[in-house]
mmCIF file of C-alpha atoms in Angstrom:
data_model
loop_
_atom_site.group_PDB
_atom_site.id
_atom_site.type_symbol
_atom_site.label_atom_id
_atom_site.label_comp_id
_atom_site.label_asym_id
_atom_site.label_seq_id
_atom_site.Cartn_x
_atom_site.Cartn_y
_atom_site.Cartn_z
ATOM 1 C CA MET A 1 -0.012 0.003 0.001
ATOM 2 C CA THR A 2 1.450 3.356 -1.050
ATOM 3 C CA GLU A 3 1.120 5.954 1.660
ATOM 4 C CA THR A 4 -1.635 8.485 0.917
ATOM 5 C CA SER A 5 -1.236 12.238 1.348
ATOM 6 C CA THR A 6 -3.665 12.662 4.217
ATOM 7 C CA SER A 7 -5.237 16.001 5.103
ATOM 8 C CA LEU A 8 -6.522 16.939 8.575
ATOM 9 C CA VAL A 9 -9.841 18.745 8.769
ATOM 10 C CA ARG A 10 -11.545 20.018 11.928
ATOM 11 C CA THR A 11 -14.976 21.157 10.761
ATOM 12 C CA ALA A 12 -17.844 19.816 8.696
ATOM 13 C CA ALA A 13 -17.360 22.732 6.293
ATOM 14 C CA GLU A 14 -13.716 21.746 5.755
ATOM 15 C CA LEU A 15 -14.792 18.143 5.223
ATOM 16 C CA ASP A 16 -17.298 19.205 2.581
ATOM 17 C CA ALA A 17 -14.597 21.231 0.834
ATOM 18 C CA SER A 18 -12.342 18.164 0.689
ATOM 19 C CA GLY A 19 -14.549 16.532 -1.971
ATOM 20 C CA GLY A 20 -13.814 16.424 -5.670
ATOM 21 C CA ARG A 21 -14.025 12.623 -5.728
ATOM 22 C CA LYS A 22 -15.541 10.684 -8.600
ATOM 23 C CA GLY A 23 -15.923 7.389 -6.786
ATOM 24 C CA PRO A 24 -17.598 6.330 -3.522
ATOM 25 C CA ARG A 25 -16.780 7.707 -0.081
ATOM 26 C CA ALA A 26 -15.805 5.118 2.536
ATOM 27 C CA VAL A 27 -15.676 6.032 6.195
ATOM 28 C CA VAL A 28 -13.938 4.508 9.216
ATOM 29 C CA MET A 29 -15.087 5.902 12.574
ATOM 30 C CA THR A 30 -12.616 5.793 15.466
ATOM 31 C CA MET A 31 -11.898 7.372 18.809
ATOM 32 C CA GLY A 32 -8.228 7.666 17.871
ATOM 33 C CA ALA A 33 -5.236 5.840 19.405
ATOM 34 C CA LEU A 34 -5.075 4.025 16.065
ATOM 35 C CA HIS A 35 -3.425 0.604 15.838
ATOM 36 C CA GLU A 36 -3.195 -2.195 13.294
ATOM 37 C CA GLY A 37 -6.817 -3.121 13.854
ATOM 38 C CA HIS A 38 -7.880 0.347 12.702
ATOM 39 C CA ALA A 39 -5.398 0.159 9.865
ATOM 40 C CA SER A 40 -7.065 -3.009 8.610
ATOM 41 C CA LEU A 41 -10.380 -1.123 8.496
ATOM 42 C CA ILE A 42 -8.812 1.755 6.591
ATOM 43 C CA ARG A 43 -7.233 -0.650 4.077
ATOM 44 C CA ALA A 44 -10.600 -2.291 3.525
ATOM 45 C CA ALA A 45 -12.162 1.129 3.049
ATOM 46 C CA ARG A 46 -9.441 2.044 0.549
ATOM 47 C CA ALA A 47 -10.128 -1.107 -1.438
ATOM 48 C CA ALA A 48 -13.863 -0.351 -1.477
ATOM 49 C CA ALA A 49 -13.413 3.298 -2.480
ATOM 50 C CA GLY A 50 -10.915 2.563 -5.209
ATOM 51 C CA THR A 51 -8.544 5.108 -6.690
ATOM 52 C CA ASP A 52 -11.353 7.520 -7.625
ATOM 53 C CA GLY A 53 -13.094 7.402 -4.239
ATOM 54 C CA GLN A 54 -12.322 8.983 -0.885
ATOM 55 C CA VAL A 55 -11.498 7.399 2.458
ATOM 56 C CA VAL A 56 -12.389 9.457 5.545
ATOM 57 C CA VAL A 57 -11.220 8.457 9.016
ATOM 58 C CA THR A 58 -13.004 10.179 11.899
ATOM 59 C CA VAL A 59 -11.169 10.705 15.176
ATOM 60 C CA PHE A 60 -13.429 11.765 18.001
ATOM 61 C CA VAL A 61 -13.475 10.731 21.681
ATOM 62 C CA ASN A 62 -17.194 10.770 22.248
ATOM 63 C CA PRO A 63 -18.106 11.937 25.772
ATOM 64 C CA LEU A 64 -21.586 10.358 25.516
ATOM 65 C CA GLN A 65 -20.056 6.855 25.548
ATOM 66 C CA PHE A 66 -18.266 7.213 28.874
ATOM 67 C CA GLY A 67 -20.056 6.581 32.135
ATOM 68 C CA GLU A 68 -17.324 8.117 34.285
ATOM 69 C CA ALA A 69 -15.333 11.300 33.663
ATOM 70 C CA ALA A 70 -12.169 9.499 34.780
ATOM 71 C CA ASP A 71 -12.532 6.978 31.939
ATOM 72 C CA LEU A 72 -13.021 9.797 29.449
ATOM 73 C CA ASP A 73 -9.928 11.632 30.717
ATOM 74 C CA ARG A 74 -7.869 8.404 30.671
ATOM 75 C CA TYR A 75 -8.632 7.568 27.056
ATOM 76 C CA PRO A 76 -5.439 8.103 25.002
ATOM 77 C CA ARG A 77 -5.233 11.008 22.566
ATOM 78 C CA THR A 78 -2.520 10.527 19.922
ATOM 79 C CA LEU A 79 -3.597 12.609 16.929
ATOM 80 C CA ASP A 80 -0.163 13.046 15.344
ATOM 81 C CA ALA A 81 0.452 9.304 15.445
ATOM 82 C CA ASP A 82 -3.091 8.710 14.232
ATOM 83 C CA LEU A 83 -2.457 10.828 11.132
ATOM 84 C CA ALA A 84 0.617 8.749 10.324
ATOM 85 C CA VAL A 85 -1.268 5.434 10.747
ATOM 86 C CA ALA A 86 -4.210 6.651 8.693
ATOM 87 C CA GLY A 87 -2.005 7.945 5.890
ATOM 88 C CA ALA A 88 0.049 4.743 5.720
ATOM 89 C CA ALA A 89 -3.155 2.667 5.491
ATOM 90 C CA GLY A 90 -4.596 4.753 2.657
ATOM 91 C CA ALA A 91 -6.837 7.449 4.181
ATOM 92 C CA ASP A 92 -7.380 10.664 2.223
ATOM 93 C CA VAL A 93 -8.830 12.712 5.097
ATOM 94 C CA VAL A 94 -8.813 12.583 8.890
ATOM 95 C CA PHE A 95 -11.821 14.388 10.311
ATOM 96 C CA ALA A 96 -11.003 15.263 13.941
ATOM 97 C CA PRO A 97 -13.626 17.712 15.162
ATOM 98 C CA ALA A 98 -13.768 19.356 18.589
ATOM 99 C CA VAL A 99 -16.608 18.487 20.931
ATOM 100 C CA ASP A 100 -18.436 21.736 20.238
ATOM 101 C CA GLU A 101 -18.307 21.025 16.505
ATOM 102 C CA VAL A 102 -20.142 17.716 17.019
ATOM 103 C CA TYR A 103 -22.392 18.959 19.821
ATOM 104 C CA PRO A 104 -22.668 22.733 19.211
ATOM 105 C CA GLY A 105 -25.445 23.203 21.741
ATOM 106 C CA GLY A 106 -23.883 21.058 24.423
ATOM 107 C CA GLU A 107 -24.921 17.454 25.007
ATOM 108 C CA PRO A 108 -27.848 16.644 22.695
ATOM 109 C CA GLN A 109 -31.262 16.390 24.291
ATOM 110 C CA VAL A 110 -32.529 14.172 21.465
ATOM 111 C CA ARG A 111 -30.561 10.943 21.181
ATOM 112 C CA ILE A 112 -30.758 7.550 19.519
ATOM 113 C CA ALA A 113 -32.075 4.826 21.859
ATOM 114 C CA ALA A 114 -30.412 1.459 21.424
ATOM 115 C CA GLY A 115 -33.518 -0.480 22.503
ATOM 116 C CA PRO A 116 -33.544 -3.950 24.081
ATOM 117 C CA MET A 117 -30.351 -5.128 22.389
ATOM 118 C CA GLY A 118 -28.534 -2.157 23.865
ATOM 119 C CA GLU A 119 -29.426 -3.276 27.380
ATOM 120 C CA ARG A 120 -27.794 -6.700 27.082
ATOM 121 C CA LEU A 121 -24.178 -7.689 27.813
ATOM 122 C CA GLU A 122 -22.119 -4.510 27.324
ATOM 123 C CA GLY A 123 -25.233 -2.405 27.762
ATOM 124 C CA ALA A 124 -25.928 -4.011 31.146
ATOM 125 C CA PHE A 125 -22.410 -3.269 32.389
ATOM 126 C CA ARG A 126 -22.212 0.184 30.770
ATOM 127 C CA PRO A 127 -25.696 1.733 31.007
ATOM 128 C CA GLY A 128 -26.297 4.366 28.349
ATOM 129 C CA HIS A 129 -23.128 3.487 26.458
ATOM 130 C CA PHE A 130 -24.871 2.286 23.315
ATOM 131 C CA ASP A 131 -27.277 5.233 23.249
ATOM 132 C CA GLY A 132 -24.257 7.536 23.184
ATOM 133 C CA MET A 133 -22.476 5.422 20.602
ATOM 134 C CA LEU A 134 -25.458 5.287 18.210
ATOM 135 C CA THR A 135 -26.075 9.008 18.631
ATOM 136 C CA VAL A 136 -22.547 9.936 17.552
ATOM 137 C CA VAL A 137 -22.507 7.358 14.768
ATOM 138 C CA ALA A 138 -25.764 8.785 13.415
ATOM 139 C CA LYS A 139 -24.301 12.295 13.548
ATOM 140 C CA PHE A 140 -21.118 11.217 11.768
ATOM 141 C CA LEU A 141 -23.084 9.369 9.118
ATOM 142 C CA HIS A 142 -24.898 12.633 8.433
ATOM 143 C CA LEU A 143 -21.725 14.736 8.571
ATOM 144 C CA THR A 144 -19.622 12.468 6.357
ATOM 145 C CA ARG A 145 -22.380 11.096 4.088
ATOM 146 C CA PRO A 146 -20.544 7.897 3.165
ATOM 147 C CA ASP A 147 -21.556 5.257 0.675
ATOM 148 C CA VAL A 148 -20.033 2.562 2.884
ATOM 149 C CA ALA A 149 -18.783 2.515 6.491
ATOM 150 C CA PHE A 150 -16.432 -0.026 8.065
ATOM 151 C CA TYR A 151 -16.481 -1.266 11.682
ATOM 152 C CA GLY A 152 -14.530 -3.948 13.504
ATOM 153 C CA GLN A 153 -15.975 -7.324 14.430
ATOM 154 C CA LYS A 154 -14.169 -7.039 17.768
ATOM 155 C CA ASP A 155 -16.957 -4.688 18.900
ATOM 156 C CA ALA A 156 -19.563 -7.187 17.738
ATOM 157 C CA GLN A 157 -22.515 -5.829 19.737
ATOM 158 C CA GLN A 158 -21.736 -2.294 18.572
ATOM 159 C CA LEU A 159 -21.591 -3.530 14.948
ATOM 160 C CA ALA A 160 -24.933 -5.335 15.324
ATOM 161 C CA LEU A 161 -26.564 -2.206 16.779
ATOM 162 C CA ILE A 162 -25.234 0.027 14.015
ATOM 163 C CA ARG A 163 -26.587 -2.356 11.409
ATOM 164 C CA ARG A 164 -29.936 -2.377 13.157
ATOM 165 C CA MET A 165 -30.061 1.433 13.369
ATOM 166 C CA VAL A 166 -29.172 1.821 9.705
ATOM 167 C CA ARG A 167 -31.899 -0.655 8.757
ATOM 168 C CA ASP A 168 -34.582 0.679 11.103
ATOM 169 C CA LEU A 169 -33.954 4.352 10.326
ATOM 170 C CA ASN A 170 -33.260 3.958 6.581
ATOM 171 C CA PHE A 171 -29.742 5.382 6.490
ATOM 172 C CA PRO A 172 -28.516 5.190 2.874
ATOM 173 C CA VAL A 173 -25.204 3.499 3.709
ATOM 174 C CA GLU A 174 -23.711 0.031 3.513
ATOM 175 C CA ILE A 175 -22.253 -1.274 6.791
ATOM 176 C CA VAL A 176 -19.283 -3.649 6.497
ATOM 177 C CA GLY A 177 -17.766 -5.618 9.372
ATOM 178 C CA VAL A 178 -14.053 -6.436 9.322
ATOM 179 C CA GLU A 179 -12.483 -9.412 11.101
ATOM 180 C CA THR A 180 -10.757 -8.855 14.449
ATOM 181 C CA VAL A 181 -7.010 -8.301 14.228
ATOM 182 C CA ARG A 182 -4.939 -10.035 16.890
ATOM 183 C CA GLU A 183 -1.431 -9.721 18.205
ATOM 184 C CA PRO A 184 0.892 -12.726 17.685
ATOM 185 C CA ASP A 185 -0.025 -14.104 21.105
ATOM 186 C CA GLY A 186 -3.736 -13.996 20.315
ATOM 187 C CA LEU A 187 -4.760 -10.889 22.261
ATOM 188 C CA ALA A 188 -7.264 -8.826 20.299
ATOM 189 C CA LEU A 189 -5.825 -5.464 19.370
ATOM 190 C CA SER A 190 -7.222 -2.639 21.478
ATOM 191 C CA SER A 191 -6.151 0.832 22.503
ATOM 192 C CA ARG A 192 -6.579 -0.370 26.081
ATOM 193 C CA ASN A 193 -3.848 -3.013 25.749
ATOM 194 C CA ARG A 194 -1.232 -0.308 26.419
ATOM 195 C CA PHE A 195 -2.495 -0.091 30.011
ATOM 196 C CA LEU A 196 -1.563 -3.726 30.771
ATOM 197 C CA ASP A 197 1.718 -4.509 32.480
ATOM 198 C CA ALA A 198 3.503 -7.806 31.727
ATOM 199 C CA GLN A 199 1.706 -9.848 34.376
ATOM 200 C CA GLU A 200 -1.692 -8.387 33.530
ATOM 201 C CA ARG A 201 -1.147 -9.141 29.864
ATOM 202 C CA HIS A 202 -0.365 -12.757 30.703
ATOM 203 C CA THR A 203 -3.675 -13.049 32.539
ATOM 204 C CA ALA A 204 -5.538 -11.208 29.778
ATOM 205 C CA LEU A 205 -4.532 -13.857 27.259
ATOM 206 C CA ALA A 206 -7.137 -16.098 28.873
ATOM 207 C CA LEU A 207 -9.828 -14.223 26.918
ATOM 208 C CA SER A 208 -8.604 -15.294 23.489
ATOM 209 C CA ARG A 209 -7.526 -18.724 24.733
ATOM 210 C CA ALA A 210 -11.029 -19.337 26.057
ATOM 211 C CA LEU A 211 -12.591 -18.347 22.756
ATOM 212 C CA PHE A 212 -10.194 -20.508 20.728
ATOM 213 C CA ALA A 213 -10.765 -23.467 23.056
ATOM 214 C CA ALA A 214 -14.530 -23.120 22.573
ATOM 215 C CA ARG A 215 -14.124 -22.926 18.765
ATOM 216 C CA ASP A 216 -11.922 -26.026 18.778
ATOM 217 C CA ARG A 217 -14.344 -27.907 21.050
ATOM 218 C CA LEU A 218 -17.234 -27.142 18.711
ATOM 219 C CA ALA A 219 -15.207 -28.331 15.700
ATOM 220 C CA ALA A 220 -14.344 -31.561 17.484
ATOM 221 C CA GLN A 221 -17.955 -32.081 18.545
ATOM 222 C CA GLN A 222 -19.211 -31.553 15.015
ATOM 223 C CA ALA A 223 -16.530 -33.849 13.588
ATOM 224 C CA LEU A 224 -17.611 -36.569 15.991
ATOM 225 C CA HIS A 225 -21.231 -36.081 15.041
ATOM 226 C CA ALA A 226 -20.341 -36.302 11.342
ATOM 227 C CA ARG A 227 -18.512 -39.573 11.962
ATOM 228 C CA ALA A 228 -21.495 -40.882 13.928
ATOM 229 C CA GLN A 229 -23.637 -40.375 10.818
ATOM 230 C CA THR A 230 -21.314 -42.427 8.620
ATOM 231 C CA THR A 231 -19.834 -45.159 10.801
ATOM 232 C CA SER A 232 -21.318 -48.477 11.854
ATOM 233 C CA ALA A 233 -19.510 -48.282 15.174
ATOM 234 C CA THR A 234 -21.658 -49.162 18.215
ATOM 235 C CA THR A 235 -21.168 -49.357 21.929
ATOM 236 C CA GLY A 236 -21.163 -53.139 21.443
ATOM 237 C CA ARG A 237 -18.086 -52.870 19.251
ATOM 238 C CA ALA A 238 -16.519 -50.622 21.849
ATOM 239 C CA ALA A 239 -17.051 -53.304 24.489
ATOM 240 C CA ALA A 240 -15.411 -55.868 22.246
ATOM 241 C CA LEU A 241 -12.411 -53.602 21.664
ATOM 242 C CA THR A 242 -12.082 -53.092 25.389
ATOM 243 C CA ARG A 243 -11.938 -56.855 25.954
ATOM 244 C CA LEU A 244 -9.081 -56.954 23.454
ATOM 245 C CA GLY A 245 -7.259 -54.315 25.461
ATOM 246 C CA GLU A 246 -7.707 -51.583 22.884
ATOM 247 C CA ALA A 247 -8.963 -49.041 25.399
ATOM 248 C CA ARG A 248 -8.043 -45.974 23.378
ATOM 249 C CA ALA A 249 -9.876 -47.205 20.274
ATOM 250 C CA ALA A 250 -12.834 -48.142 22.444
ATOM 251 C CA ALA A 251 -13.039 -44.699 23.975
ATOM 252 C CA ASP A 252 -12.945 -43.121 20.526
ATOM 253 C CA THR A 253 -15.703 -45.430 19.292
ATOM 254 C CA GLN A 254 -17.882 -44.612 22.298
ATOM 255 C CA ALA A 255 -17.392 -40.881 21.712
ATOM 256 C CA VAL A 256 -18.490 -41.278 18.110
ATOM 257 C CA ALA A 257 -21.506 -43.352 19.033
ATOM 258 C CA ARG A 258 -22.603 -40.862 21.696
ATOM 259 C CA ALA A 259 -21.958 -37.680 19.716
ATOM 260 C CA ARG A 260 -25.080 -35.517 19.569
ATOM 261 C CA PRO A 261 -25.442 -32.252 17.651
ATOM 262 C CA ASP A 262 -27.356 -30.620 20.508
ATOM 263 C CA ASP A 263 -24.360 -30.958 22.857
ATOM 264 C CA GLY A 264 -22.677 -28.076 21.005
ATOM 265 C CA PRO A 265 -23.706 -24.988 22.982
ATOM 266 C CA THR A 266 -23.103 -26.719 26.300
ATOM 267 C CA ALA A 267 -19.686 -27.916 25.211
ATOM 268 C CA VAL A 268 -18.725 -24.503 23.868
ATOM 269 C CA ARG A 269 -19.623 -22.726 27.064
ATOM 270 C CA ALA A 270 -17.868 -25.356 29.222
ATOM 271 C CA ALA A 271 -14.629 -25.241 27.224
ATOM 272 C CA ALA A 272 -14.373 -21.460 27.530
ATOM 273 C CA ARG A 273 -15.468 -21.378 31.145
ATOM 274 C CA MET A 274 -12.731 -23.801 32.210
ATOM 275 C CA ILE A 275 -9.973 -21.479 30.979
ATOM 276 C CA LEU A 276 -11.617 -18.360 32.408
ATOM 277 C CA ASP A 277 -12.048 -20.045 35.810
ATOM 278 C CA ASP A 278 -8.344 -20.910 35.845
ATOM 279 C CA ALA A 279 -7.475 -17.288 34.997
ATOM 280 C CA ALA A 280 -9.535 -16.112 37.957
ATOM 281 C CA ALA A 281 -6.920 -17.768 40.184
ATOM 282 C CA GLU A 282 -3.991 -16.059 38.436
ATOM 283 C CA GLN A 283 -2.036 -13.156 39.899
ATOM 284 C CA PRO A 284 -3.368 -10.692 39.004
ATOM 285 C CA PRO A 285 -6.729 -12.404 38.621
ATOM 286 C CA LEU A 286 -9.134 -12.112 35.735
ATOM 287 C CA ALA A 287 -12.478 -10.734 36.961
ATOM 288 C CA LEU A 288 -15.145 -11.950 34.522
ATOM 289 C CA ASP A 289 -18.040 -9.677 33.652
ATOM 290 C CA TYR A 290 -19.736 -12.127 31.324
ATOM 291 C CA LEU A 291 -19.285 -15.093 28.991
ATOM 292 C CA ALA A 292 -22.235 -15.315 26.596
ATOM 293 C CA LEU A 293 -23.126 -17.383 23.561
ATOM 294 C CA VAL A 294 -25.522 -15.182 21.616
ATOM 295 C CA ASP A 295 -27.482 -14.787 18.415
ATOM 296 C CA PRO A 296 -25.655 -12.240 16.179
ATOM 297 C CA ALA A 297 -28.957 -10.622 15.187
ATOM 298 C CA ASP A 298 -30.142 -9.503 18.623
ATOM 299 C CA PHE A 299 -27.569 -10.745 21.198
ATOM 300 C CA THR A 300 -30.029 -12.991 22.990
ATOM 301 C CA GLU A 301 -28.614 -16.186 24.520
ATOM 302 C CA ILE A 302 -28.401 -19.292 22.288
ATOM 303 C CA PRO A 303 -30.414 -22.161 23.785
ATOM 304 C CA ASP A 304 -28.604 -25.362 24.805
ATOM 305 C CA ASP A 305 -30.403 -27.381 22.141
ATOM 306 C CA ARG A 306 -29.335 -25.199 19.199
ATOM 307 C CA THR A 307 -28.013 -27.470 16.412
ATOM 308 C CA THR A 308 -27.687 -25.095 13.457
ATOM 309 C CA GLY A 309 -27.033 -21.436 12.730
ATOM 310 C CA ASP A 310 -24.578 -18.672 13.484
ATOM 311 C CA ALA A 311 -23.595 -17.495 16.958
ATOM 312 C CA ILE A 312 -21.133 -15.192 18.694
ATOM 313 C CA LEU A 313 -19.236 -16.223 21.781
ATOM 314 C CA ALA A 314 -18.519 -12.990 23.646
ATOM 315 C CA VAL A 315 -16.470 -12.333 26.759
ATOM 316 C CA ALA A 316 -15.676 -9.290 28.876
ATOM 317 C CA ALA A 317 -13.428 -9.097 31.891
ATOM 318 C CA ARG A 318 -11.231 -6.816 33.970
ATOM 319 C CA VAL A 319 -7.536 -7.346 34.572
ATOM 320 C CA GLY A 320 -6.284 -4.854 37.099
ATOM 321 C CA ALA A 321 -7.816 -1.502 36.157
ATOM 322 C CA THR A 322 -8.288 -2.419 32.473
ATOM 323 C CA ARG A 323 -11.500 -3.756 31.031
ATOM 324 C CA LEU A 324 -11.234 -5.876 27.872
ATOM 325 C CA ILE A 325 -13.744 -7.445 25.481
ATOM 326 C CA ASP A 326 -13.374 -10.107 22.829
ATOM 327 C CA ASN A 327 -15.549 -12.422 20.750
ATOM 328 C CA ILE A 328 -15.450 -15.071 18.096
ATOM 329 C CA PRO A 329 -18.079 -16.055 15.491
ATOM 330 C CA LEU A 330 -19.239 -19.683 15.512
ATOM 331 C CA THR A 331 -21.476 -21.719 13.218
ATOM 332 C CA PHE A 332 -23.413 -24.700 14.531
ATOM 333 C CA GLY A 333 -24.107 -27.451 12.048
ATOM 334 C CA ALA A 334 -21.277 -26.416 9.780
ATOM 335 C CA ASP A 335 -19.768 -28.964 7.400
ATOM 336 C CA THR A 336 -16.549 -30.462 8.754
#
């Protein structure tokens, strides 16, 4: 990717004057402190916009999304570095307005309500967060008027709510989710990772390890079920193998014979929970907020007897003073 000459604009009027494009406008909305995860969104936006389009990256720390003033003050501001990251990834414009540009009359009295989905999981632990998020996203969609907007899958509940808002309120924009980017050790990239010391980071790795363990357990469960559909193995054969001293083969045969597709959600939750429980005994400990296996459409819990369809396994926890979230998409009933 050739580095783009990126301009910084501070007002909506300056953003409007930055036009002149022939192709589509693609937008990536951020709160700054850009990292490789954001860069992957910008690269995807560049590919969608093409050489004749325009890529706009917004940088705005939205006060409506923070429940405590201390969290708002603590959020990193790194605009100079953000401009470099955005330019290297292919952005044409960085739109970094002041608070009074976005909220000229002070905090808005009319806001977007996230509804029931916004009260689950993250919404339950951060009341009002999603109302503030949707309000600023709606404003930036109006201010930037994109053809397509890109958001990270790491914030899966946020992405689902934005998609729902766009559909329910008829915003003329395509919403695209981009896969979570991870560090080599598996930790999902986040601006909050910089707050972790070495021991805290070690504990925090339990989030991704739990998700990967659940994914692998589901794959194994579905592979066993697939074999159960095609093999003539029975528990009787297992007993015969045991008598011959082939205990390992017998155990495998029994697992195949007993495999049931509706064990999936239970097995997924158990595999993740085991790792998170172990991390709770680490020093420093992992303090779990939630582990939830949910429907991607509305973030309601998946029932234990679910045998087909998509799901998201989501986790949130605190390590020291830092709160982290992560998730992984799963598909029940997938071909193996």
